Coordinates of C-alpha atoms in Angstrom, one line a residue:
Chain A
M1 CA 0.1 -0.1 -0.1
A2 CA 2.9 2.3 1.0
E3 CA 4.7 1.5 -2.3
K4 CA 1.7 2.5 -4.2
D5 CA 1.2 5.6 -2.4
L6 CA 4.8 6.5 -3.2
A7 CA 4.6 5.5 -7.0
P8 CA 5.8 8.5 -8.9
E9 CA 3.2 10.6 -10.6
L10 CA 3.4 13.2 -13.4
T11 CA 0.8 16.0 -14.2
L12 CA 0.3 16.6 -17.7
E13 CA -0.9 20.1 -17.6
R14 CA -3.5 21.6 -20.5
V15 CA -3.3 18.5 -22.8
N16 CA -5.9 17.4 -25.3
V17 CA -5.9 21.1 -26.9
A18 CA -7.9 22.3 -29.7
P19 CA -5.9 24.5 -32.0
A20 CA -8.2 27.3 -31.5
Q21 CA -9.0 28.3 -28.1
T22 CA -11.7 30.1 -26.3
W23 CA -12.0 32.0 -23.2
N24 CA -10.2 30.0 -20.4
R25 CA -13.0 30.9 -17.8
L26 CA -15.1 28.5 -19.9
R27 CA -13.1 25.6 -19.0
T28 CA -13.3 23.8 -22.2
N29 CA -10.0 24.4 -23.9
D30 CA -8.2 21.4 -22.5
I31 CA -7.9 18.9 -19.6
T32 CA -5.0 18.3 -17.0
L33 CA -4.4 14.6 -16.1
T34 CA -2.4 13.2 -13.6
V35 CA -0.6 9.9 -14.6
P36 CA 1.9 7.5 -13.3
A37 CA 5.6 8.0 -14.3
R38 CA 7.4 4.8 -13.9
G39 CA 11.0 5.0 -14.2
R40 CA 12.6 3.3 -17.1
K41 CA 16.1 3.6 -16.5
G42 CA 18.1 0.6 -17.8
D43 CA 15.2 -0.8 -20.0
V44 CA 15.9 -1.7 -23.5
Y45 CA 13.0 -1.5 -25.8
F46 CA 12.0 -1.1 -29.3
S47 CA 11.1 2.4 -30.6
L48 CA 8.9 3.0 -33.7
P49 CA 10.7 4.3 -36.8
R50 CA 11.3 8.1 -36.9
L51 CA 9.0 8.7 -39.8
F52 CA 6.1 8.4 -36.9
E53 CA 7.6 11.3 -35.3
G54 CA 6.1 13.6 -37.8
V55 CA 2.4 12.5 -37.2
E56 CA 0.5 14.9 -35.3
C57 CA -1.5 13.0 -32.6
G58 CA -4.9 14.3 -31.0
M59 CA -3.8 14.3 -27.3
G60 CA -0.7 16.3 -28.2
R61 CA 3.0 16.1 -28.0
E62 CA 3.3 15.8 -24.3
V63 CA 1.0 12.8 -24.0
T64 CA 3.0 11.4 -26.9
D65 CA 5.9 11.6 -25.2
W66 CA 4.7 10.2 -21.7
V67 CA 3.2 7.1 -23.7
E68 CA 6.8 6.5 -25.4
S69 CA 8.2 6.6 -22.1
Q70 CA 5.8 4.3 -20.3
A71 CA 4.9 1.7 -23.1
A72 CA 6.8 -1.4 -23.2
D73 CA 8.0 -2.3 -26.7
A74 CA 6.4 -0.2 -29.5
R75 CA 4.5 -2.3 -31.9
Y76 CA 5.1 -1.5 -35.4
I77 CA 3.1 -3.2 -38.5
E78 CA 3.5 -2.6 -42.1
I79 CA 1.0 -3.6 -44.6
P80 CA 2.9 -4.2 -47.9
R81 CA 1.9 -2.3 -51.1
G82 CA -1.4 -3.4 -52.5
E83 CA -2.2 -5.9 -49.6
K84 CA -5.5 -6.4 -48.1
R85 CA -5.1 -7.4 -44.6
E86 CA -8.3 -9.3 -43.5
E87 CA -7.3 -9.9 -39.7
P88 CA -7.6 -6.8 -37.9
I89 CA -4.8 -5.2 -35.8
V90 CA -5.8 -5.5 -32.4
V91 CA -4.5 -3.1 -29.7
A92 CA -6.0 -4.2 -26.4
V93 CA -5.1 -2.4 -23.3
G94 CA -6.4 -3.5 -19.7
A95 CA -5.8 -1.5 -16.4
G96 CA -2.4 -0.2 -16.0
E97 CA -1.1 -1.1 -19.4
V98 CA 0.5 1.5 -21.9
A99 CA 0.7 0.6 -25.7
D100 CA 2.5 2.3 -28.4
T101 CA 1.5 1.4 -32.0
G102 CA 2.7 2.6 -35.4
V103 CA 0.9 0.9 -38.4
M104 CA 2.1 1.9 -42.1
V105 CA -0.3 1.1 -44.4
R106 CA 1.5 1.3 -48.0
A107 CA 0.0 2.6 -51.2
G108 CA -3.1 0.6 -52.3
A109 CA -3.3 -1.4 -49.3
E110 CA -5.9 -2.0 -47.0
A111 CA -6.1 -2.6 -43.1
T112 CA -8.4 -2.5 -39.9
I113 CA -7.3 -1.8 -36.7
V114 CA -9.1 -2.1 -33.4
V115 CA -8.2 -0.3 -30.2
A116 CA -10.1 -2.1 -27.2
A117 CA -9.4 -0.3 -23.8
G118 CA -11.3 -2.1 -21.1
A119 CA -11.9 -5.6 -22.3
G120 CA -11.6 -8.1 -19.4
E121 CA -11.1 -5.8 -16.5
K122 CA -12.8 -6.6 -13.3
N123 CA -15.0 -4.1 -11.2
G124 CA -13.3 -1.7 -9.1
E125 CA -10.0 -2.2 -10.8
A126 CA -7.9 1.0 -10.6
G127 CA -5.2 2.5 -12.8
T128 CA -4.3 4.6 -15.9
S129 CA -4.3 2.8 -19.0
A130 CA -3.3 4.4 -22.4
S131 CA -3.0 3.9 -26.0
L132 CA -1.1 5.9 -28.8
V133 CA -1.7 4.8 -32.3
R134 CA -0.2 6.4 -35.3
I135 CA -1.1 5.6 -38.8
I136 CA 0.6 6.5 -41.9
A137 CA -1.8 5.8 -45.0
E138 CA 0.1 6.2 -48.3
A139 CA -1.8 6.9 -51.8
D140 CA -4.8 5.0 -52.3
A141 CA -4.7 3.2 -48.8
R142 CA -7.9 2.2 -47.0
V143 CA -7.8 2.2 -43.0
H144 CA -10.5 1.2 -41.1
L145 CA -10.0 2.4 -37.6
H146 CA -12.4 1.0 -34.4
E147 CA -12.1 2.4 -31.0
Y148 CA -13.7 0.8 -28.2
V149 CA -13.4 2.4 -24.6
G150 CA -15.1 1.3 -21.9
V151 CA -13.1 1.1 -18.8
G152 CA -14.0 0.8 -15.0
A153 CA -15.6 3.8 -12.7
A154 CA -12.2 4.3 -10.9
Q155 CA -10.1 4.1 -14.1
Q156 CA -8.4 6.6 -16.3
H157 CA -8.0 6.1 -20.0
L158 CA -5.7 8.2 -22.4
E159 CA -6.3 7.7 -25.9
S160 CA -4.5 9.3 -28.7
V161 CA -4.4 8.6 -32.3
G162 CA -2.5 10.4 -35.4
I163 CA -3.0 9.6 -38.8
S164 CA -1.5 10.9 -41.9
A165 CA -3.2 10.3 -45.3
S166 CA -1.6 10.7 -48.5
R167 CA -3.5 10.9 -51.9
D168 CA -6.6 9.2 -52.2
A169 CA -6.5 7.4 -48.9
R170 CA -9.7 6.8 -47.6
V171 CA -9.9 6.5 -43.6
D172 CA -13.0 5.6 -41.7
V173 CA -13.0 5.7 -38.0
H174 CA -15.8 4.1 -35.6
Q175 CA -15.2 5.3 -31.9
Y176 CA -17.6 4.2 -29.2
L177 CA -16.6 5.6 -25.8
L178 CA -18.8 3.7 -23.3
G179 CA -17.4 5.2 -20.3
G180 CA -14.7 5.0 -17.5
G181 CA -13.8 7.3 -14.6
T182 CA -12.1 9.7 -16.9
V183 CA -11.6 9.0 -20.3
A184 CA -9.5 11.6 -22.6
L185 CA -9.6 11.0 -26.2
G186 CA -7.4 12.8 -29.0
F187 CA -7.7 12.3 -32.5
A188 CA -5.8 13.9 -35.3
C189 CA -5.9 13.4 -39.0
D190 CA -3.7 15.2 -41.5
L191 CA -5.2 15.1 -45.0
A192 CA -2.4 15.8 -46.7
G193 CA -2.9 14.2 -50.0
E194 CA -5.4 15.3 -52.8
R195 CA -9.0 14.0 -52.4
A196 CA -8.0 12.1 -49.2
R197 CA -10.9 11.5 -46.8
V198 CA -11.9 10.8 -43.4
D199 CA -15.4 9.8 -42.3
L200 CA -15.7 9.8 -38.6
G201 CA -18.5 8.5 -36.3
C202 CA -18.2 8.8 -32.8
R203 CA -20.9 7.5 -30.1
Y204 CA -20.4 8.1 -26.7
H205 CA -22.1 7.4 -23.1
A206 CA -21.2 8.7 -19.7
G207 CA -23.0 8.4 -16.6
G208 CA -22.5 8.8 -13.0
T209 CA -19.8 11.0 -12.2
E210 CA -17.6 10.2 -15.4
I211 CA -15.5 12.5 -17.2
L212 CA -15.2 12.4 -20.9
D213 CA -12.7 14.5 -22.8
I214 CA -12.7 14.5 -26.6
N215 CA -10.6 16.7 -28.8
E216 CA -10.4 15.9 -32.6
I217 CA -8.7 17.7 -35.3
V218 CA -8.8 17.2 -39.2
R219 CA -6.4 19.2 -41.0
Q220 CA -7.2 19.4 -44.7
R221 CA -4.2 20.4 -46.6
G222 CA -4.4 18.3 -49.9
R223 CA -7.1 19.7 -52.7
N224 CA -10.4 18.6 -52.7
T225 CA -10.2 16.6 -49.5
R226 CA -13.1 15.6 -47.6
S227 CA -14.2 15.3 -43.8
E228 CA -17.3 14.1 -42.4
L229 CA -17.4 14.1 -38.4
A230 CA -20.5 12.7 -36.8
Y231 CA -21.1 12.8 -33.1
N232 CA -24.1 11.2 -31.1
G233 CA -23.9 10.6 -27.5
V234 CA -26.0 10.3 -24.4
L235 CA -25.1 11.7 -20.9
E236 CA -26.7 10.8 -17.7
D237 CA -26.6 11.8 -14.0
A238 CA -23.7 13.9 -13.5
A239 CA -21.5 13.1 -16.1
R240 CA -19.0 15.6 -17.6
K241 CA -18.2 16.0 -21.3
G242 CA -16.1 18.1 -23.2
L243 CA -15.7 17.9 -26.9
R244 CA -13.6 20.1 -29.2
T245 CA -13.7 19.5 -32.9
T246 CA -11.7 21.2 -35.4
I247 CA -11.8 21.1 -39.0
D248 CA -8.6 23.1 -40.2
L249 CA -8.9 24.1 -44.0
V250 CA -5.4 25.0 -44.8
H251 CA -4.1 27.5 -47.2
G252 CA -4.0 25.8 -50.8
A253 CA -6.5 23.1 -50.0
K254 CA -8.9 24.1 -52.8
G255 CA -12.0 22.3 -53.4
A256 CA -12.0 20.9 -49.7
Q257 CA -15.0 20.2 -47.8
G258 CA -15.6 19.5 -44.1
N259 CA -18.7 19.0 -41.9
E260 CA -19.1 18.1 -38.3
A261 CA -22.3 17.6 -36.6
E262 CA -23.2 16.5 -32.8
T263 CA -26.5 15.3 -31.6
V264 CA -26.1 14.8 -27.7
L265 CA -29.0 13.7 -25.6
V266 CA -28.9 15.1 -21.9
L267 CA -30.9 12.8 -19.4
G268 CA -29.4 14.1 -15.9
D269 CA -30.2 17.3 -14.2
D270 CA -26.4 17.5 -13.3
V271 CA -24.7 16.5 -16.5
V272 CA -22.2 19.2 -17.5
N273 CA -22.0 19.1 -21.4
K274 CA -19.7 21.5 -23.2
T275 CA -19.2 21.5 -27.1
L276 CA -16.8 23.7 -29.0
P277 CA -17.2 23.0 -32.8
T278 CA -14.6 25.0 -34.8
I279 CA -13.8 25.7 -38.6
L280 CA -10.6 27.3 -39.4
C281 CA -10.4 28.6 -42.9
D282 CA -7.5 30.0 -44.6
E283 CA -8.6 29.2 -48.2
D284 CA -11.3 30.7 -50.2
D285 CA -12.5 27.8 -52.3
V286 CA -13.6 25.4 -49.6
A287 CA -17.1 24.6 -47.8
G288 CA -17.1 24.0 -44.0
N289 CA -20.1 23.3 -41.7
H290 CA -20.7 22.8 -38.3
G291 CA -23.5 22.3 -35.7
A292 CA -24.4 20.9 -32.6
T293 CA -28.1 19.7 -31.3
I294 CA -28.1 19.5 -27.7
G295 CA -31.4 18.3 -25.8
S296 CA -33.8 15.8 -24.2
V297 CA -36.1 13.1 -25.9
S298 CA -38.6 15.5 -27.9
P299 CA -42.3 15.3 -26.9
E300 CA -43.1 14.0 -30.5
Q301 CA -40.4 11.3 -30.0
L302 CA -41.9 10.5 -26.4
A303 CA -45.4 10.6 -27.9
F304 CA -44.3 8.0 -30.7
L305 CA -42.3 5.8 -28.4
A306 CA -45.3 5.7 -26.1
S307 CA -47.6 4.6 -28.7
R308 CA -45.6 1.5 -29.1
G309 CA -45.7 0.8 -25.3
L310 CA -42.5 2.8 -24.0
S311 CA -42.9 5.1 -21.1
R312 CA -40.5 8.2 -20.7
T313 CA -38.1 6.1 -18.6
D314 CA -38.3 3.2 -21.1
A315 CA -37.8 5.7 -24.0
E316 CA -34.8 7.4 -22.4
Q317 CA -33.4 3.8 -21.3
L318 CA -33.9 2.9 -25.1
F319 CA -31.5 5.5 -26.3
V320 CA -28.7 4.3 -24.0
R321 CA -29.5 0.6 -24.7
A322 CA -29.3 1.2 -28.5
L323 CA -25.8 2.8 -28.2
Y324 CA -24.7 -0.1 -26.5
E325 CA -26.4 -2.6 -29.0
D326 CA -25.1 -0.5 -31.8
A327 CA -21.6 -0.9 -30.6
L328 CA -22.1 -4.4 -30.2
M329 CA -23.5 -5.2 -33.8
H330 CA -20.7 -3.3 -35.1
A331 CA -17.7 -4.8 -33.2
P332 CA -15.2 -6.0 -35.6
C333 CA -13.4 -8.6 -33.4
P334 CA -13.9 -10.4 -30.0
E335 CA -11.9 -8.0 -28.1
A336 CA -14.1 -5.0 -29.1
R337 CA -17.1 -7.0 -28.2
A338 CA -15.7 -7.7 -24.8
V339 CA -15.5 -4.1 -24.1
V340 CA -19.1 -3.6 -24.7
E341 CA -20.1 -6.6 -22.6
N342 CA -17.7 -5.7 -19.7
D343 CA -19.3 -2.2 -19.8
T344 CA -22.8 -2.6 -19.9
K345 CA -23.4 -0.7 -16.4
G346 CA -26.3 -3.1 -15.8
Q347 CA -27.9 -2.4 -19.2
S348 CA -30.1 -5.5 -20.1
L349 CA -28.9 -5.7 -23.9
C350 CA -31.3 -7.5 -26.0
I351 CA -28.3 -8.9 -28.0
I352 CA -26.4 -9.9 -25.2
E353 CA -29.3 -12.2 -24.0
E354 CA -28.7 -14.2 -27.0
A355 CA -25.3 -14.9 -26.4
Chain B
M1 CA -72.4 -10.2 -33.0
A2 CA -68.7 -9.5 -32.3
T3 CA -67.8 -8.7 -28.7
Q4 CA -67.3 -4.7 -27.9
L5 CA -63.8 -3.9 -27.9
L6 CA -63.7 0.0 -28.4
T7 CA -66.4 2.2 -27.1
V8 CA -66.1 5.9 -27.6
S9 CA -68.6 8.0 -25.6
D10 CA -69.7 11.4 -26.2
L11 CA -66.0 12.3 -26.5
S12 CA -64.8 15.8 -26.7
A13 CA -61.3 16.8 -26.9
G14 CA -58.7 19.1 -28.4
T15 CA -55.3 20.9 -27.9
E16 CA -54.8 23.4 -25.0
D17 CA -56.2 26.3 -26.7
K18 CA -58.5 24.5 -29.1
P19 CA -61.3 22.3 -29.1
I20 CA -61.4 19.8 -32.1
L21 CA -63.7 16.8 -31.3
H22 CA -67.5 17.5 -30.2
G23 CA -69.3 14.6 -28.6
I24 CA -68.0 11.7 -30.6
D25 CA -69.5 8.4 -30.5
L26 CA -68.0 5.3 -32.2
A27 CA -68.2 1.5 -31.2
V28 CA -66.0 -0.9 -32.7
G29 CA -66.4 -4.8 -32.1
A30 CA -63.6 -7.1 -32.0
G31 CA -62.0 -8.0 -35.2
E32 CA -64.3 -5.5 -37.1
C33 CA -63.0 -3.2 -39.9
H34 CA -64.2 0.5 -39.7
V35 CA -63.3 3.0 -42.1
L36 CA -63.1 6.8 -41.0
M37 CA -63.8 9.3 -43.8
G38 CA -64.1 12.8 -43.9
P39 CA -62.8 16.3 -45.6
N40 CA -59.4 17.6 -44.7
G41 CA -59.6 19.2 -41.2
A42 CA -62.6 17.0 -40.1
G43 CA -60.6 15.9 -37.0
K44 CA -60.3 12.2 -38.0
S45 CA -56.4 12.0 -37.2
T46 CA -57.2 14.0 -33.9
L47 CA -59.8 11.0 -33.0
G48 CA -56.9 8.3 -33.7
H49 CA -54.5 10.2 -31.7
V50 CA -56.9 10.7 -28.7
I51 CA -57.8 7.0 -28.7
M52 CA -54.2 6.2 -28.6
G53 CA -53.8 8.7 -25.6
D54 CA -51.4 11.3 -27.4
P55 CA -50.6 13.9 -24.6
A56 CA -50.6 16.4 -27.2
Y57 CA -54.5 16.4 -26.8
R58 CA -56.8 16.9 -23.8
V59 CA -60.1 15.1 -23.3
T60 CA -62.5 17.6 -22.1
G61 CA -65.6 15.4 -21.7
G62 CA -66.8 11.9 -22.6
R63 CA -65.1 8.3 -22.3
I64 CA -63.1 5.7 -24.0
E65 CA -63.5 2.1 -23.1
F66 CA -61.4 -0.6 -24.7
D67 CA -61.5 -4.3 -24.0
G68 CA -63.8 -3.6 -20.9
A69 CA -61.8 -1.1 -19.4
D70 CA -62.0 2.6 -19.1
V71 CA -59.0 3.9 -20.5
T72 CA -59.8 7.6 -20.9
E73 CA -57.2 8.7 -18.3
L74 CA -54.3 5.9 -19.1
S75 CA -51.1 7.0 -20.6
A76 CA -50.5 6.0 -24.2
D77 CA -47.9 3.6 -23.3
K78 CA -50.4 1.3 -21.2
R79 CA -52.9 1.6 -23.8
S80 CA -50.5 0.4 -26.4
L81 CA -49.6 -2.5 -24.0
A82 CA -53.4 -3.1 -23.7
G83 CA -53.6 -3.7 -27.5
I84 CA -54.1 -0.2 -29.1
F85 CA -51.8 0.6 -32.0
L86 CA -51.9 4.0 -33.8
S87 CA -50.0 3.8 -37.3
Y88 CA -48.8 7.5 -37.9
Q89 CA -49.4 9.5 -40.8
A90 CA -45.9 11.1 -40.6
P91 CA -43.9 8.4 -38.5
V92 CA -41.4 10.4 -36.1
E93 CA -37.7 10.0 -36.6
V94 CA -35.5 9.0 -33.8
P95 CA -31.9 9.4 -34.4
G96 CA -29.7 7.2 -32.3
V97 CA -31.9 4.3 -32.2
P98 CA -31.3 1.5 -34.7
L99 CA -34.8 0.1 -35.9
Y100 CA -33.7 -3.4 -34.6
S101 CA -33.3 -2.1 -31.0
F102 CA -36.4 -0.5 -30.9
L103 CA -38.1 -3.5 -32.3
R104 CA -36.8 -5.6 -29.9
S105 CA -37.4 -3.4 -26.7
I106 CA -41.1 -2.9 -27.8
C107 CA -41.7 -6.7 -27.9
Q108 CA -39.7 -7.1 -25.0
M109 CA -42.2 -4.7 -23.3
R110 CA -45.0 -7.6 -24.1
P111 CA -44.9 -10.7 -22.0
E112 CA -46.6 -12.6 -24.7
L113 CA -43.9 -11.5 -27.5
K114 CA -41.0 -12.1 -25.4
T115 CA -38.7 -14.8 -27.1
T116 CA -35.2 -15.8 -27.9
A117 CA -33.3 -13.3 -30.1
R118 CA -32.7 -15.9 -32.7
K119 CA -36.4 -16.4 -33.0
F120 CA -37.0 -12.7 -33.0
R121 CA -34.6 -12.3 -35.8
E122 CA -36.2 -14.6 -37.7
R123 CA -39.6 -13.5 -37.3
V124 CA -38.7 -9.8 -38.1
G125 CA -36.9 -11.0 -41.1
A126 CA -39.9 -13.0 -42.3
I127 CA -42.0 -9.8 -42.0
A128 CA -39.7 -7.6 -43.5
D129 CA -39.6 -10.0 -46.6
Q130 CA -43.4 -10.2 -46.8
L131 CA -43.1 -6.4 -47.0
E132 CA -40.6 -6.2 -49.5
L133 CA -38.4 -4.3 -47.1
D134 CA -34.4 -4.7 -47.1
Q135 CA -33.1 -6.2 -44.1
G136 CA -30.3 -3.6 -44.2
F137 CA -33.0 -1.3 -42.8
L138 CA -33.0 -2.8 -39.4
M139 CA -29.5 -1.7 -38.8
R140 CA -30.3 1.8 -39.6
E141 CA -31.8 4.6 -37.1
L142 CA -35.6 4.4 -36.7
N143 CA -37.2 6.4 -39.5
V144 CA -34.2 8.7 -40.2
G145 CA -33.7 9.4 -43.9
F146 CA -36.5 6.9 -44.9
S147 CA -38.7 7.9 -47.9
G148 CA -42.4 8.1 -47.0
G149 CA -42.9 4.7 -48.3
E150 CA -40.4 3.2 -46.5
K151 CA -41.6 4.7 -43.2
K152 CA -45.2 3.3 -43.7
K153 CA -44.0 -0.3 -44.3
I154 CA -41.9 0.2 -41.1
E155 CA -45.1 1.1 -39.6
M156 CA -46.9 -2.1 -41.1
L157 CA -43.7 -4.1 -39.9
Q158 CA -44.6 -3.1 -36.1
L159 CA -48.2 -3.9 -36.7
L160 CA -47.5 -7.1 -37.7
L161 CA -45.2 -7.6 -34.9
L162 CA -47.0 -6.3 -32.2
Q163 CA -50.3 -8.1 -33.1
P164 CA -52.5 -5.4 -31.4
K165 CA -56.2 -6.0 -30.8
L166 CA -57.1 -2.8 -32.4
A167 CA -54.9 -0.9 -35.2
I168 CA -55.6 2.7 -36.0
L169 CA -54.2 3.2 -39.6
D170 CA -53.8 7.1 -40.1
E171 CA -53.7 7.9 -43.7
T172 CA -51.2 4.9 -43.9
D173 CA -51.8 5.1 -48.0
S174 CA -50.8 8.8 -48.3
G175 CA -47.6 9.2 -50.1
L176 CA -47.4 5.7 -51.4
D177 CA -46.7 4.6 -55.1
V178 CA -49.0 1.9 -56.5
D179 CA -46.5 -0.9 -55.9
A180 CA -45.8 0.3 -52.1
L181 CA -49.7 0.5 -51.7
G182 CA -50.3 -2.9 -52.7
I183 CA -47.4 -4.1 -50.5
V184 CA -48.9 -2.3 -47.4
S185 CA -52.6 -3.2 -48.3
R186 CA -51.3 -6.8 -48.5
G187 CA -49.7 -6.0 -44.9
I188 CA -53.1 -5.2 -43.6
Q189 CA -54.9 -8.1 -45.1
A190 CA -52.1 -10.1 -43.3
Y191 CA -52.7 -8.3 -40.2
R192 CA -56.5 -9.3 -40.3
E193 CA -55.8 -12.9 -41.3
Q194 CA -53.1 -13.9 -38.7
V195 CA -54.0 -11.8 -36.0
G196 CA -57.9 -11.2 -36.4
G197 CA -57.6 -7.8 -34.9
A198 CA -60.0 -4.9 -35.3
L199 CA -59.2 -1.9 -37.7
I200 CA -60.1 1.6 -37.9
V201 CA -58.8 3.0 -41.3
I202 CA -58.6 6.8 -41.9
T203 CA -58.4 7.3 -45.5
H204 CA -59.0 9.5 -48.3
N205 CA -58.4 6.6 -51.0
T206 CA -60.6 3.7 -51.4
R207 CA -57.6 1.8 -53.1
I208 CA -56.4 0.7 -49.7
L209 CA -59.7 -0.8 -49.0
E210 CA -60.0 -3.0 -51.9
R211 CA -58.7 -5.9 -50.2
L212 CA -60.5 -5.3 -47.0
E213 CA -63.8 -6.3 -45.9
V214 CA -65.4 -3.3 -44.4
D215 CA -68.3 -3.8 -41.6
R216 CA -69.1 0.0 -41.0
T217 CA -68.1 3.3 -42.3
H218 CA -68.0 6.7 -40.4
V219 CA -68.0 10.1 -41.8
M220 CA -66.6 13.1 -39.7
V221 CA -67.0 16.8 -40.4
H222 CA -65.9 19.8 -38.3
G223 CA -64.9 17.2 -35.2
R224 CA -68.3 15.8 -35.4
M225 CA -69.4 12.4 -36.3
V226 CA -72.1 13.1 -39.0
A227 CA -72.7 9.8 -40.6
E228 CA -72.5 6.2 -40.2
G229 CA -73.2 3.2 -42.7
P230 CA -72.1 0.2 -44.3
A231 CA -69.5 -0.5 -46.3
E232 CA -71.5 0.7 -49.4
L233 CA -71.2 4.4 -47.9
I234 CA -67.6 4.4 -49.3
A235 CA -68.7 4.0 -53.1
D236 CA -71.2 6.7 -52.4
I237 CA -68.8 9.0 -50.9
D238 CA -66.3 8.3 -53.7
K239 CA -68.8 9.4 -56.2
N240 CA -70.6 12.3 -54.6
G241 CA -67.9 13.5 -52.3
F242 CA -68.3 14.9 -48.6
E243 CA -70.5 18.1 -49.8
R244 CA -73.9 16.9 -48.4
F245 CA -72.4 15.9 -45.1
E246 CA -70.8 19.4 -45.0
K247 CA -74.1 20.9 -45.2
C248 CA -74.9 19.4 -41.9
E249 CA -72.7 21.8 -40.2
D250 CA -75.1 24.8 -39.5
C251 CA -78.1 22.6 -38.8
G252 CA -77.0 22.6 -35.0
G253 CA -77.5 19.0 -34.5
C254 CA -75.8 17.3 -37.4
P255 CA -78.4 14.5 -37.9
M256 CA -76.9 11.2 -38.8
V257 CA -77.2 10.5 -42.2
G258 CA -76.4 7.1 -43.9
D259 CA -78.2 4.3 -41.9
A260 CA -80.4 7.2 -40.4
E261 CA -81.5 7.9 -44.1

């Protein structure tokens, strides 16, 4: 116990920062996290090729440095040119584990990458887990990224992703953030090549006193690049959520288009929900849209659902349950499925019943 | 003589600031098929919603009995579980909820429909095939981005899945092309054959009734029930319109026509 108390810690001040800031007093610009800092003196471990150092990651340089200092051997995977890898690349992190992964998807290749945080964890398990994933998608590459995060209420999880996409590369991202004491996720995608495209769908749920902090940045540098970011979440009880999304239409990105939209359902009186959608624009010939809808279940929806036998409480729970079921239905591998099943928070999932 | 299923007596209702229904009487026996007709704005949809218990409307007088119980004060969800179903004219979009999750949830609310997930999937799949509905729709968000015809098919899917004792179809035929209308009509017919439930069909279009054996026809004008008659009344309205019923409006008492004539 005493040893645990003395475990060295490090405070990561103001990480997960959006490129454009708002008033500090709104307390939505960043998050400060306290993480363990285990000494690595004398360890010999494998680092990623230096090429990955140039990939911007969503949580920022400080978190990247911390993960590199704490992870065991970094894992490097390369998908050869033109090859379609059927088997997903799975990054599974449990309580207290830190993973550093680099994936090189060569020209015309295709890969599915799954980050599963929280599979197989036991109730009450504490600690900080983290995953850093950097992906380089060369021309015409296809990347499917699935992020499943569902850690315990006593846990903290950091997830930082960086992607660099070359000409005609396509990236689709499916994020299911199902809760945890503190979950901080940063995502950065650099659409560097012409016609590169990212489609991101993020679904999240936070309840109790959970904290969810998300920072997502898409830099559109190539001509005719495209980004579609969609967020849909449910917040209950006294959960606190901060979402910062930035589409950066960089000078020279003629014909680029970017859209971001969020719908959040607030079901608790003590919920704190902060959203900062931003479009940065330094080019004339571009289109960028953003919007956010925050609310409760509408009277029309409640009336419709009641006409099918669902009371207000049933209807509200339907939204939460549907999120978990959606995560389960789209789970690309057993590890992702295990995250959902492990994190149902007492939800009676229809699909789980059958298993 | 069918057992009485729904009895609406002297019902008056409206929104918070506007009375819409005035002293409505309607009796539907178990397994009967009734057609409710009337010009636009007559209050037909409102009557359907008030029977369903839509909280947007307030009952100011009269009572609604269903299956031997007074449901006038009952909430819509309880009426639904008791066996009343309303097919919406414009089904509501529910983003964030996949159709499959929704269907599974509404079946789980009914002890008689609880089943294993595998059997449920088979049953939903069979009904979707019957309605020529792509099963890919089951993974999409409820009614979000669906065409008008697809939404109506989804309503039929729910009807066949829930097997209610009474189904109120509020202009289910509106906005449907000929093919979709045929599919929906077959869905209604299947409900009648498989479930044997009662129907109140609100419509302006007699094509949807071609496959149905209609027991009674009712005509509403300006929130009042002004006529009641046999199935033949539909053909009469189709030919002559509602003009003669609308004339009743200023007479003070709206005498019943149809049978009364």
